Every structure is written in structure tokens, then in C-alpha cells.
GROMACS .gro file of C-alpha atoms in nm:
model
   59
    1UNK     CA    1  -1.882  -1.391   2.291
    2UNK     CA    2  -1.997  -1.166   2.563
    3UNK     CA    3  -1.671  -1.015   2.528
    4UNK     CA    4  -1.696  -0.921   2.198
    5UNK     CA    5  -2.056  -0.811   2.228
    6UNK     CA    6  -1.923  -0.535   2.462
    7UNK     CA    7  -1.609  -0.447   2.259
    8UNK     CA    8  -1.849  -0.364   1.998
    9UNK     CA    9  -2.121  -0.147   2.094
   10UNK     CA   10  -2.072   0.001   2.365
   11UNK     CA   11  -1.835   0.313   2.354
   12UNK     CA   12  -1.510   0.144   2.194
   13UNK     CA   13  -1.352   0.271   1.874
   14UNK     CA   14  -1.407  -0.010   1.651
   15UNK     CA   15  -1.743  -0.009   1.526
   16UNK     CA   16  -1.686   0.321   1.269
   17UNK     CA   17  -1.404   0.097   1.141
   18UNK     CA   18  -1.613  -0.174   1.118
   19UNK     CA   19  -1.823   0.002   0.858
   20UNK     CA   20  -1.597   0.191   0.689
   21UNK     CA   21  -1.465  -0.247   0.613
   22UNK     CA   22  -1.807  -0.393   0.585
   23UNK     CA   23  -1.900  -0.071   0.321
   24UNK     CA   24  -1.527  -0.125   0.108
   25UNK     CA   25  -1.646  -0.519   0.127
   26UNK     CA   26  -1.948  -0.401  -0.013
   27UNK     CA   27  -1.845  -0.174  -0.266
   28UNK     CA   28  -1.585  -0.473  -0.396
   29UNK     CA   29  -1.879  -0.728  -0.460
   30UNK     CA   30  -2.064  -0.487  -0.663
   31UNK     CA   31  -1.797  -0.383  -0.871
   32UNK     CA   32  -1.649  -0.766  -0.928
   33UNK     CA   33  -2.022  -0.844  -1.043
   34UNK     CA   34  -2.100  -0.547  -1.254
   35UNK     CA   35  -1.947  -0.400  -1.551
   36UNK     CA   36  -2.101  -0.073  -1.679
   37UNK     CA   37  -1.859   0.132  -1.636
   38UNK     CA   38  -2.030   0.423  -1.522
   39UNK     CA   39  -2.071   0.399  -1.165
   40UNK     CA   40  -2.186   0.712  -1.012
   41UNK     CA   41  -2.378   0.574  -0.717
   42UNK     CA   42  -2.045   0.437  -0.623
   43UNK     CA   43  -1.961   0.720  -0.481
   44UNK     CA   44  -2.287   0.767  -0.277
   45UNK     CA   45  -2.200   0.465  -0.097
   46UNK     CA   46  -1.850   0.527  -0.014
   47UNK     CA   47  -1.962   0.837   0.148
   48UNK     CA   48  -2.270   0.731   0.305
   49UNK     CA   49  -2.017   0.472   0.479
   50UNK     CA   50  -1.795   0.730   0.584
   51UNK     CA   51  -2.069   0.970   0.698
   52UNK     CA   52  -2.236   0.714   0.891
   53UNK     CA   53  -1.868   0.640   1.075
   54UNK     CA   54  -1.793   0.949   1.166
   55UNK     CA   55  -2.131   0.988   1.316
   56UNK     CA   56  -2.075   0.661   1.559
   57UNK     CA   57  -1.704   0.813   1.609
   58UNK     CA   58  -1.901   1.123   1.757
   59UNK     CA   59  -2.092   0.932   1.944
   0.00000   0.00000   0.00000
């Protein structure tokens, strides 16, 4: 577990991919469970995800 604890956090690679997965994840529940079609904060979250991974990428 240790292990993994430092794989994660501190200065390896896969943490922005881990959101960019946990945010898609995210993004399917909501749209399996909801049906208006007219989804426009959909696309707030997708990029909040990817704004908040390149940001960790950086640093």
C-alpha cells in the first residue's frame, strides 16, 4: 500500500490521468441517471477535469 501511496502523489504521472478517469466515471453516472437532454453543465465538468489535470501535470 505504501507503494502505491507514493506512486500516487508524489511527482509521478498518474494522478492527472487519474482524474481525467474518475471525472469520465463521473460524467457516465450522471448521464445513465438523467434524461433531459439538455446538458450544458456537462461540459463544465469535462473541462474543469481537464483543467484541473493539466494543472497537477504542471506541477
Amino acid at each position: 500500500m505504501k507503494a502505491f501511496h507514493l506512486l500516487l502523489f508524489h511527482g509521478s504521472f498518474i494522478f492527472p490521468e487519474c482524474i481525467l478517469i474518475f471525472g469520465l466515471i463521473f460524467l457516465l453516472m450522471i448521464d445513465s441517471t438523467y434524461d433531459q437532454k439538455d446538458r450544458p453543465w456537462f461540459y463544465f465538468i469535462s473541462s474543469t477535469s481537464l483543467v484541473m489535470s493539466i494543472t497537477t501535470l504542471f506541477f
